[in-house]
Amino acid sequence: MKVAVSALGPDLDSRVDDKFGRAMWFIVYDTETQSFEAIDNAANRNAMQGAGFGAAETVSNAGATAVITGHLGPNAFRVLGSLGIEGYVGSGMTVREAIEAFTAGALARIDAAGESHQE
Amino acid sequence: MLGSSLALRKVKIAVASGKGGTGKTLVATNLAVAAARSGTPVALVDCDVEAPNDALFLRGEKRGSADVTFLLAEVDAEACTGCGACRQECAYGAIRILGGKAVVFEELCHGCGRCTRACPVDAIREVATRVGEVEWGSIAGGVAAPTVIDVVTGRLDVGQVKSPDVIRAARKRAAVFARSVTVLDAPPGVSCSAVAAMRDADALVLVTEPTPFGLHDLAFAVRLGRDLDTPMGIVVNRAGSGRADVGAFAAKQRVPVLLEIPFDRRVAEIYARGGLVIDEHPDGATWFATLLDGVAALAGKAEE
């Protein structure tokens, strides 16, 4: 399976970005091949509106079936839910640590939307 | 008499402010009364559609109401091939391809219809969707004697975001009445909705208070007035309540101060009980006659 991690940088040693829609990067990690793809989230990060929708589209089209982030805004939460993509909390970890914790089943699931971000 | 000079043609006066809570409604309602009393029929349009309250002060007989709708794009998921042509066409990022199908996000859709034309398989249609309502009533005689005030209220539905659509619909309704003077009570700020209320006005009345916040946001409103190329004047409300130097700012910007309403407990008391300062405060009639003169001069400038 593929898991998308919102990240502050483009590699596995970057920190998890607590924001989803307005994350810096997405690291899409394939647990079978143990390879990853880094996607720059600039288009959504800088969008006036609809960052959550756009980021959900990005990770869904990259084939992810789970996301690891800090929290999900109401729009992202709703869309990911409708696509059957589950969210998990990886705050404070590196992407590598978060993926290891995720595969070990140690991450908490996000089951409510957090605050929306607009800045 | 200045009222008569206004009566000769149609004049639109927008009462706006950068900061909220400075007294736009106070100024707009009392100015409307002053204009009506000077002999010119008035339409007052409450463009503060997220919190309209002009009708609390000018209670007319209700004449009608109408839904405000916009054309929301709706995708037929059966027919959609997920090609993404609509997504490319949408200027607002309102369409995303999710699970191989186009999905429209209502909050972002502006109802422009470009996606319906871009779709190669005719899978998108436009559906009229309610975002608010416009209500109108009329005060003939009474506080408006010897003329009339039509009060048009725009009201955005809870949870909706398309204030500009509701404001434009309210202004369109008011235009039907074809009154000599239209007073537009704008929403606070300088965003799309404020622009929708201020656009095509002949004069802007910018209401502020002498606080740092009031002055800071007034500067934005003046910039917007310049962009809209509309003559403007300032009303300082609660004069004496703060130490920000609105006068110095106004002089530097060459925007006249049309009126100062002092920081007076009686004004707050009259307003709080839904009264009209023009009638109930001993200086009210003088204040709003002065303002009407100033506004007539500004509107005259627009015509030159």
Short mmCIF file of C-alpha atoms in Angstrom, two decimals:
data_model
loop_
_atom_site.label_atom_id
_atom_site.label_comp_id
_atom_site.label_asym_id
_atom_site.label_seq_id
_atom_site.Cartn_x
_atom_site.Cartn_y
_atom_site.Cartn_z
CA MET A 1 0.00 0.00 0.00
CA LYS A 2 0.96 3.63 -0.32
CA VAL A 3 0.91 6.13 2.52
CA ALA A 4 1.23 9.89 2.00
CA VAL A 5 3.05 11.84 4.70
CA SER A 6 2.81 15.63 4.88
CA ALA A 7 6.38 16.80 5.35
CA LEU A 8 8.44 19.95 5.81
CA GLY A 9 11.03 18.71 3.30
CA PRO A 10 11.38 16.36 0.31
CA ASP A 11 13.00 13.32 2.00
CA LEU A 12 12.51 10.70 4.72
CA ASP A 13 14.52 12.66 7.30
CA SER A 14 12.25 15.69 7.05
CA ARG A 15 9.83 16.43 9.85
CA VAL A 16 6.15 15.68 9.51
CA ASP A 17 4.29 18.88 8.59
CA ASP A 18 1.35 19.31 10.96
CA LYS A 19 -0.66 20.92 8.20
CA PHE A 20 -2.21 18.78 5.51
CA GLY A 21 -3.79 21.07 2.89
CA ARG A 22 -1.03 23.62 3.22
CA ALA A 23 1.82 21.15 3.80
CA MET A 24 5.21 21.89 2.23
CA TRP A 25 5.65 18.42 0.66
CA PHE A 26 4.01 15.06 0.44
CA ILE A 27 6.19 11.98 0.74
CA VAL A 28 4.27 9.11 -0.84
CA TYR A 29 5.81 5.93 0.51
CA ASP A 30 5.17 2.49 -0.98
CA THR A 31 5.33 -0.11 1.81
CA GLU A 32 5.80 -2.98 -0.66
CA THR A 33 8.73 -1.62 -2.66
CA GLN A 34 9.99 0.56 0.23
CA SER A 35 10.48 3.41 -2.22
CA PHE A 36 9.06 6.91 -2.11
CA GLU A 37 8.08 9.82 -4.27
CA ALA A 38 8.26 13.46 -3.08
CA ILE A 39 5.53 15.80 -4.33
CA ASP A 40 5.90 19.56 -3.92
CA ASN A 41 2.60 20.89 -2.56
CA ALA A 42 3.27 24.49 -3.63
CA ALA A 43 0.11 24.84 -5.71
CA ASN A 44 -2.17 24.00 -2.77
CA ARG A 45 0.01 25.66 -0.15
CA ASN A 46 -0.29 28.99 -1.93
CA ALA A 47 -3.93 28.66 -2.97
CA MET A 48 -6.32 31.33 -1.70
CA GLN A 49 -8.96 28.69 -1.02
CA GLY A 50 -9.52 24.99 -1.35
CA ALA A 51 -6.08 23.79 -0.19
CA GLY A 52 -7.62 20.82 1.62
CA PHE A 53 -9.56 19.71 -1.45
CA GLY A 54 -6.51 20.08 -3.66
CA ALA A 55 -4.18 18.19 -1.32
CA ALA A 56 -6.72 15.39 -1.02
CA GLU A 57 -6.78 15.17 -4.79
CA THR A 58 -2.97 15.10 -4.93
CA VAL A 59 -2.55 12.23 -2.47
CA SER A 60 -5.50 10.29 -3.84
CA ASN A 61 -4.21 10.48 -7.40
CA ALA A 62 -0.75 9.43 -6.17
CA GLY A 63 -2.42 6.21 -5.05
CA ALA A 64 -2.22 6.74 -1.29
CA THR A 65 -4.76 4.89 0.84
CA ALA A 66 -3.66 6.48 4.13
CA VAL A 67 -2.19 9.83 5.15
CA ILE A 68 0.03 10.79 8.06
CA THR A 69 -0.08 14.41 9.16
CA GLY A 70 -0.73 16.61 12.20
CA HIS A 71 -4.42 17.26 11.74
CA LEU A 72 -6.93 17.47 8.93
CA GLY A 73 -9.04 20.55 8.20
CA PRO A 74 -12.78 20.12 7.67
CA ASN A 75 -12.55 20.05 3.86
CA ALA A 76 -9.67 17.58 3.70
CA PHE A 77 -11.28 15.40 6.36
CA ARG A 78 -14.54 15.23 4.45
CA VAL A 79 -13.00 14.48 1.05
CA LEU A 80 -10.49 11.92 2.32
CA GLY A 81 -13.30 10.23 4.21
CA SER A 82 -15.41 10.00 1.07
CA LEU A 83 -12.48 8.38 -0.73
CA GLY A 84 -11.91 5.90 2.09
CA ILE A 85 -8.47 7.35 2.88
CA GLU A 86 -7.72 7.30 6.59
CA GLY A 87 -5.66 9.90 8.44
CA TYR A 88 -3.09 9.23 11.20
CA VAL A 89 -1.22 11.54 13.58
CA GLY A 90 2.54 11.76 13.07
CA SER A 91 3.26 15.09 14.77
CA GLY A 92 6.81 15.66 15.98
CA MET A 93 8.30 12.69 14.10
CA THR A 94 10.47 12.48 11.03
CA VAL A 95 8.83 10.97 7.98
CA ARG A 96 10.90 7.79 8.46
CA GLU A 97 9.85 7.45 12.12
CA ALA A 98 6.25 8.11 11.23
CA ILE A 99 6.21 5.42 8.54
CA GLU A 100 7.85 2.91 10.89
CA ALA A 101 5.31 3.70 13.60
CA PHE A 102 2.50 3.47 11.05
CA THR A 103 3.54 0.03 9.78
CA ALA A 104 3.88 -1.10 13.41
CA GLY A 105 0.29 0.05 13.95
CA ALA A 106 1.39 2.55 16.59
CA LEU A 107 -0.13 5.77 15.18
CA ALA A 108 -3.43 7.21 16.39
CA ARG A 109 -6.15 7.59 13.81
CA ILE A 110 -7.66 11.03 13.13
CA ASP A 111 -11.39 10.73 13.59
CA ALA A 112 -12.45 14.36 13.70
CA ALA A 113 -11.66 17.43 11.66
CA GLY A 114 -9.42 20.06 13.21
CA GLU A 115 -9.39 23.77 12.52
CA SER A 116 -9.08 25.06 9.01
CA HIS A 117 -5.95 26.97 8.08
CA GLN A 118 -5.87 30.14 6.16
CA GLU A 119 -2.86 32.35 6.28
CA MET B 1 -31.31 73.79 -0.80
CA LEU B 2 -28.99 70.85 -1.32
CA GLY B 3 -31.69 68.27 -1.19
CA SER B 4 -33.10 69.71 -4.35
CA SER B 5 -29.69 69.61 -6.05
CA LEU B 6 -29.57 65.88 -5.29
CA ALA B 7 -33.09 65.42 -6.59
CA LEU B 8 -32.14 66.53 -10.05
CA ARG B 9 -30.39 63.31 -10.87
CA LYS B 10 -29.78 59.83 -9.50
CA VAL B 11 -27.03 59.64 -6.93
CA LYS B 12 -25.59 56.56 -5.24
CA ILE B 13 -23.88 57.07 -1.92
CA ALA B 14 -21.95 54.18 -0.35
CA VAL B 15 -21.35 54.26 3.40
CA ALA B 16 -18.31 52.12 4.06
CA SER B 17 -15.44 51.66 6.49
CA GLY B 18 -12.34 49.61 6.82
CA LYS B 19 -12.97 48.60 10.41
CA GLY B 20 -16.21 47.02 11.57
CA GLY B 21 -18.31 48.57 14.31
CA THR B 22 -17.43 52.17 13.51
CA GLY B 23 -21.00 53.29 12.86
CA LYS B 24 -21.86 52.62 9.23
CA THR B 25 -25.42 51.64 10.03
CA LEU B 26 -25.88 54.68 12.26
CA VAL B 27 -24.66 56.95 9.48
CA ALA B 28 -26.45 55.19 6.61
CA THR B 29 -29.88 55.09 8.27
CA ASN B 30 -29.80 58.67 9.52
CA LEU B 31 -28.38 59.94 6.24
CA ALA B 32 -31.21 58.21 4.38
CA VAL B 33 -33.73 59.98 6.61
CA ALA B 34 -32.00 63.33 6.14
CA ALA B 35 -32.09 62.91 2.35
CA ALA B 36 -35.76 61.88 2.34
CA ARG B 37 -36.69 64.87 4.49
CA SER B 38 -34.84 67.23 2.18
CA GLY B 39 -37.35 66.25 -0.49
CA THR B 40 -35.69 63.41 -2.41
CA PRO B 41 -37.09 59.88 -2.41
CA VAL B 42 -34.48 57.43 -1.10
CA ALA B 43 -33.65 53.76 -1.47
CA LEU B 44 -31.54 52.41 1.38
CA VAL B 45 -29.78 49.14 0.53
CA ASP B 46 -28.43 47.06 3.40
CA CYS B 47 -25.40 45.46 1.75
CA ASP B 48 -24.02 44.20 5.07
CA VAL B 49 -25.56 40.86 4.16
CA GLU B 50 -23.88 38.83 6.89
CA ALA B 51 -25.45 41.00 9.58
CA PRO B 52 -28.10 43.25 8.04
CA ASN B 53 -29.79 45.56 10.54
CA ASP B 54 -30.88 48.75 8.77
CA ALA B 55 -34.48 47.52 8.88
CA LEU B 56 -34.33 47.52 12.69
CA PHE B 57 -34.05 51.30 12.56
CA LEU B 58 -36.24 51.97 9.54
CA ARG B 59 -39.19 49.67 9.92
CA GLY B 60 -41.24 49.79 6.76
CA GLU B 61 -44.16 47.83 5.48
CA LYS B 62 -42.85 44.62 3.92
CA ARG B 63 -43.50 44.55 0.19
CA GLY B 64 -41.77 41.43 -1.00
CA SER B 65 -38.81 39.08 -0.98
CA ALA B 66 -36.94 36.89 -3.43
CA ASP B 67 -34.36 34.11 -3.27
CA VAL B 68 -30.83 34.84 -4.41
CA THR B 69 -29.36 31.94 -6.32
CA PHE B 70 -26.21 31.14 -8.24
CA LEU B 71 -25.67 28.45 -10.86
CA LEU B 72 -23.83 25.62 -9.15
CA ALA B 73 -22.07 23.15 -11.45
CA GLU B 74 -23.34 19.61 -10.93
CA VAL B 75 -21.55 16.56 -12.33
CA ASP B 76 -23.38 13.52 -13.62
CA ALA B 77 -21.01 10.86 -12.27
CA GLU B 78 -22.40 8.23 -14.66
CA ALA B 79 -21.49 10.30 -17.71
CA CYS B 80 -18.21 11.75 -16.38
CA THR B 81 -15.10 10.17 -17.89
CA GLY B 82 -12.72 11.89 -15.46
CA CYS B 83 -10.83 13.53 -18.32
CA GLY B 84 -10.15 16.68 -16.28
CA ALA B 85 -11.09 19.23 -18.95
CA CYS B 86 -13.42 20.99 -16.49
CA ARG B 87 -10.77 21.00 -13.79
CA GLN B 88 -8.37 22.77 -16.15
CA GLU B 89 -11.02 25.30 -17.09
CA CYS B 90 -12.07 26.21 -13.54
CA ALA B 91 -10.38 29.44 -12.41
CA TYR B 92 -11.35 28.88 -8.77
CA GLY B 93 -10.00 25.39 -8.15
CA ALA B 94 -13.55 24.26 -7.43
CA ILE B 95 -13.29 21.04 -9.41
CA ARG B 96 -11.06 18.12 -8.48
CA ILE B 97 -10.72 14.69 -10.01
CA LEU B 98 -11.28 12.24 -7.19
CA GLY B 99 -11.58 8.51 -7.70
CA GLY B 100 -11.61 9.06 -11.46
CA LYS B 101 -14.60 11.44 -11.43
CA ALA B 102 -14.93 15.22 -11.41
CA VAL B 103 -16.14 16.53 -8.03
CA VAL B 104 -17.39 20.12 -7.56
CA PHE B 105 -16.84 21.90 -4.26
CA GLU B 106 -19.82 24.15 -3.78
CA GLU B 107 -18.06 26.71 -1.54
CA LEU B 108 -15.53 27.41 -4.28
CA CYS B 109 -17.82 27.32 -7.33
CA HIS B 110 -18.64 30.83 -8.59
CA GLY B 111 -21.27 29.70 -11.05
CA CYS B 112 -19.41 30.97 -14.12
CA GLY B 113 -20.42 27.99 -16.27
CA ARG B 114 -17.07 27.52 -17.99
CA CYS B 115 -16.88 23.87 -16.95
CA THR B 116 -20.21 23.08 -18.59
CA ARG B 117 -18.86 24.34 -21.89
CA ALA B 118 -15.50 22.60 -21.46
CA CYS B 119 -16.99 19.16 -20.79
CA PRO B 120 -16.66 17.00 -23.93
CA VAL B 121 -19.43 14.59 -22.86
CA ASP B 122 -21.98 17.10 -21.48
CA ALA B 123 -21.73 15.64 -18.00
CA ILE B 124 -22.01 18.99 -16.18
CA ARG B 125 -25.15 21.04 -15.80
CA GLU B 126 -25.89 24.20 -13.82
CA VAL B 127 -28.37 24.07 -10.99
CA ALA B 128 -29.81 27.23 -9.40
CA THR B 129 -28.77 27.05 -5.75
CA ARG B 130 -29.99 29.40 -3.04
CA VAL B 131 -27.37 31.43 -1.15
CA GLY B 132 -29.54 34.08 0.44
CA GLU B 133 -32.50 36.38 -0.01
CA VAL B 134 -33.45 39.97 -0.68
CA GLU B 135 -36.33 41.54 1.20
CA TRP B 136 -37.80 44.96 0.58
CA GLY B 137 -40.22 47.27 2.29
CA SER B 138 -41.28 50.87 2.11
CA ILE B 139 -41.72 53.77 4.49
CA ALA B 140 -44.02 56.35 2.94
CA GLY B 141 -44.43 59.48 5.05
CA GLY B 142 -43.79 58.99 8.79
CA VAL B 143 -40.07 59.33 9.47
CA ALA B 144 -39.54 59.72 5.71
CA ALA B 145 -42.08 62.55 5.27
CA PRO B 146 -42.53 64.31 2.90
CA THR B 147 -41.11 61.56 0.67
CA VAL B 148 -40.38 57.84 0.94
CA ILE B 149 -37.59 55.47 1.89
CA ASP B 150 -37.48 52.02 0.34
CA VAL B 151 -35.44 49.71 2.53
CA VAL B 152 -33.87 46.78 0.69
CA THR B 153 -32.16 44.13 2.80
CA GLY B 154 -29.76 41.52 1.48
CA ARG B 155 -29.41 38.49 3.72
CA LEU B 156 -26.81 35.75 3.22
CA ASP B 157 -27.92 32.29 4.32
CA VAL B 158 -26.08 30.81 7.30
CA GLY B 159 -23.12 28.73 6.13
CA GLN B 160 -22.98 30.39 2.72
CA VAL B 161 -20.04 32.51 1.57
CA LYS B 162 -21.25 34.25 -1.60
CA SER B 163 -21.98 37.68 -0.14
CA PRO B 164 -21.20 39.54 -3.39
CA ASP B 165 -24.01 37.68 -5.19
CA VAL B 166 -26.49 38.71 -2.50
CA ILE B 167 -25.24 42.31 -2.51
CA ARG B 168 -25.54 42.58 -6.29
CA ALA B 169 -29.07 41.13 -6.12
CA ALA B 170 -30.06 43.66 -3.43
CA ARG B 171 -28.69 46.55 -5.48
CA LYS B 172 -30.48 45.31 -8.56
CA ARG B 173 -33.75 45.21 -6.63
CA ALA B 174 -33.16 48.75 -5.33
CA ALA B 175 -32.50 49.95 -8.89
CA VAL B 176 -36.06 48.92 -9.75
CA PHE B 177 -37.33 51.66 -7.42
CA ALA B 178 -35.32 54.25 -9.37
CA ARG B 179 -35.10 56.63 -6.41
CA SER B 180 -33.16 59.88 -6.71
CA VAL B 181 -30.85 58.91 -3.89
CA THR B 182 -29.61 55.41 -3.15
CA VAL B 183 -27.74 54.91 0.11
CA LEU B 184 -25.64 51.74 0.13
CA ASP B 185 -24.75 50.47 3.60
CA ALA B 186 -21.60 48.48 2.82
CA PRO B 187 -20.11 45.60 4.80
CA PRO B 188 -16.91 46.33 6.74
CA GLY B 189 -13.51 45.68 5.25
CA VAL B 190 -12.20 46.03 1.71
CA SER B 191 -12.82 42.54 0.35
CA CYS B 192 -14.95 41.47 -2.63
CA SER B 193 -18.18 42.06 -0.75
CA ALA B 194 -17.23 45.64 0.18
CA VAL B 195 -16.27 46.27 -3.44
CA ALA B 196 -19.61 44.83 -4.61
CA ALA B 197 -21.37 47.36 -2.38
CA MET B 198 -19.18 50.35 -3.32
CA ARG B 199 -18.74 49.82 -7.06
CA ASP B 200 -20.30 52.53 -9.27
CA ALA B 201 -21.15 54.76 -6.31
CA ASP B 202 -21.02 58.50 -6.94
CA ALA B 203 -19.67 59.23 -3.48
CA LEU B 204 -18.15 57.26 -0.62
CA VAL B 205 -18.72 58.09 3.02
CA LEU B 206 -15.99 56.39 5.06
CA VAL B 207 -16.94 56.02 8.69
CA THR B 208 -14.14 55.63 11.19
CA GLU B 209 -13.27 56.10 14.84
CA PRO B 210 -10.19 57.84 16.21
CA THR B 211 -8.52 54.66 17.44
CA PRO B 212 -5.36 53.06 16.03
CA PHE B 213 -7.46 50.26 14.51
CA GLY B 214 -9.95 52.70 13.05
CA LEU B 215 -7.23 54.77 11.43
CA HIS B 216 -5.29 51.73 10.21
CA ASP B 217 -8.31 50.28 8.43
CA LEU B 218 -9.45 53.68 7.16
CA ALA B 219 -6.21 53.82 5.20
CA PHE B 220 -7.23 50.63 3.37
CA ALA B 221 -10.68 52.03 2.65
CA VAL B 222 -9.16 55.22 1.22
CA ARG B 223 -6.90 53.14 -1.02
CA LEU B 224 -9.92 51.19 -2.25
CA GLY B 225 -11.79 54.44 -2.87
CA ARG B 226 -8.87 55.64 -4.99
CA ASP B 227 -8.85 52.36 -6.94
CA LEU B 228 -12.58 52.76 -7.56
CA ASP B 229 -11.97 56.36 -8.59
CA THR B 230 -14.83 57.59 -6.41
CA PRO B 231 -14.93 60.92 -4.51
CA MET B 232 -14.88 60.26 -0.78
CA GLY B 233 -15.29 61.95 2.55
CA ILE B 234 -14.76 60.83 6.13
CA VAL B 235 -17.09 60.70 9.11
CA VAL B 236 -15.30 60.48 12.45
CA ASN B 237 -17.63 58.73 14.84
CA ARG B 238 -17.06 58.70 18.62
CA ALA B 239 -14.76 61.70 18.19
CA GLY B 240 -12.80 62.15 21.40
CA SER B 241 -12.81 58.45 22.31
CA GLY B 242 -9.27 57.84 21.10
CA ARG B 243 -6.11 59.67 20.20
CA ALA B 244 -5.48 58.54 16.63
CA ASP B 245 -5.13 61.65 14.49
CA VAL B 246 -7.72 61.07 11.77
CA GLY B 247 -7.64 64.78 10.89
CA ALA B 248 -3.93 64.70 10.04
CA PHE B 249 -4.38 61.56 7.94
CA ALA B 250 -7.35 63.07 6.12
CA ALA B 251 -5.43 66.28 5.37
CA LYS B 252 -2.45 64.35 4.08
CA GLN B 253 -4.67 62.22 1.86
CA ARG B 254 -6.72 65.27 0.82
CA VAL B 255 -9.94 63.53 1.83
CA PRO B 256 -12.38 65.93 3.53
CA VAL B 257 -13.75 65.22 6.99
CA LEU B 258 -17.48 65.72 6.43
CA LEU B 259 -18.68 65.25 9.98
CA GLU B 260 -17.52 64.48 13.49
CA ILE B 261 -20.00 62.78 15.79
CA PRO B 262 -18.80 63.21 19.36
CA PHE B 263 -18.29 60.35 21.79
CA ASP B 264 -21.58 60.85 23.58
CA ARG B 265 -23.41 58.32 25.70
CA ARG B 266 -26.77 59.59 24.41
CA VAL B 267 -25.91 58.52 20.85
CA ALA B 268 -25.20 54.99 22.05
CA GLU B 269 -28.41 54.89 24.06
CA ILE B 270 -30.57 56.05 21.14
CA TYR B 271 -28.91 53.59 18.77
CA ALA B 272 -29.16 50.70 21.23
CA ARG B 273 -32.91 51.06 21.48
CA GLY B 274 -33.30 51.26 17.70
CA GLY B 275 -33.95 55.00 17.63
CA LEU B 276 -32.89 57.59 15.09
CA VAL B 277 -30.17 59.99 16.25
CA ILE B 278 -31.41 62.58 13.74
CA ASP B 279 -34.67 62.82 15.74
CA GLU B 280 -33.71 62.01 19.27
CA HIS B 281 -30.36 63.69 19.81
CA PRO B 282 -30.49 67.49 20.16
CA ASP B 283 -27.67 67.89 17.61
CA GLY B 284 -28.75 65.02 15.34
CA ALA B 285 -30.62 67.09 12.75
CA THR B 286 -27.66 69.46 12.38
CA TRP B 287 -25.14 66.61 12.07
CA PHE B 288 -26.96 64.85 9.27
CA ALA B 289 -27.87 68.05 7.42
CA THR B 290 -24.14 68.86 7.45
CA LEU B 291 -23.34 65.39 6.16
CA LEU B 292 -25.95 65.60 3.43
CA ASP B 293 -24.41 68.89 2.28
CA GLY B 294 -20.96 67.33 2.22
CA VAL B 295 -22.17 64.29 0.31
CA ALA B 296 -24.01 66.43 -2.25
CA ALA B 297 -20.79 68.35 -2.83
CA LEU B 298 -18.84 65.10 -3.33
CA ALA B 299 -21.44 63.65 -5.70
CA GLY B 300 -21.36 66.91 -7.63
CA LYS B 301 -17.61 66.51 -7.96
CA ALA B 302 -18.15 63.10 -9.51
CA GLU B 303 -20.27 64.64 -12.20
CA GLU B 304 -17.76 67.28 -13.25
#
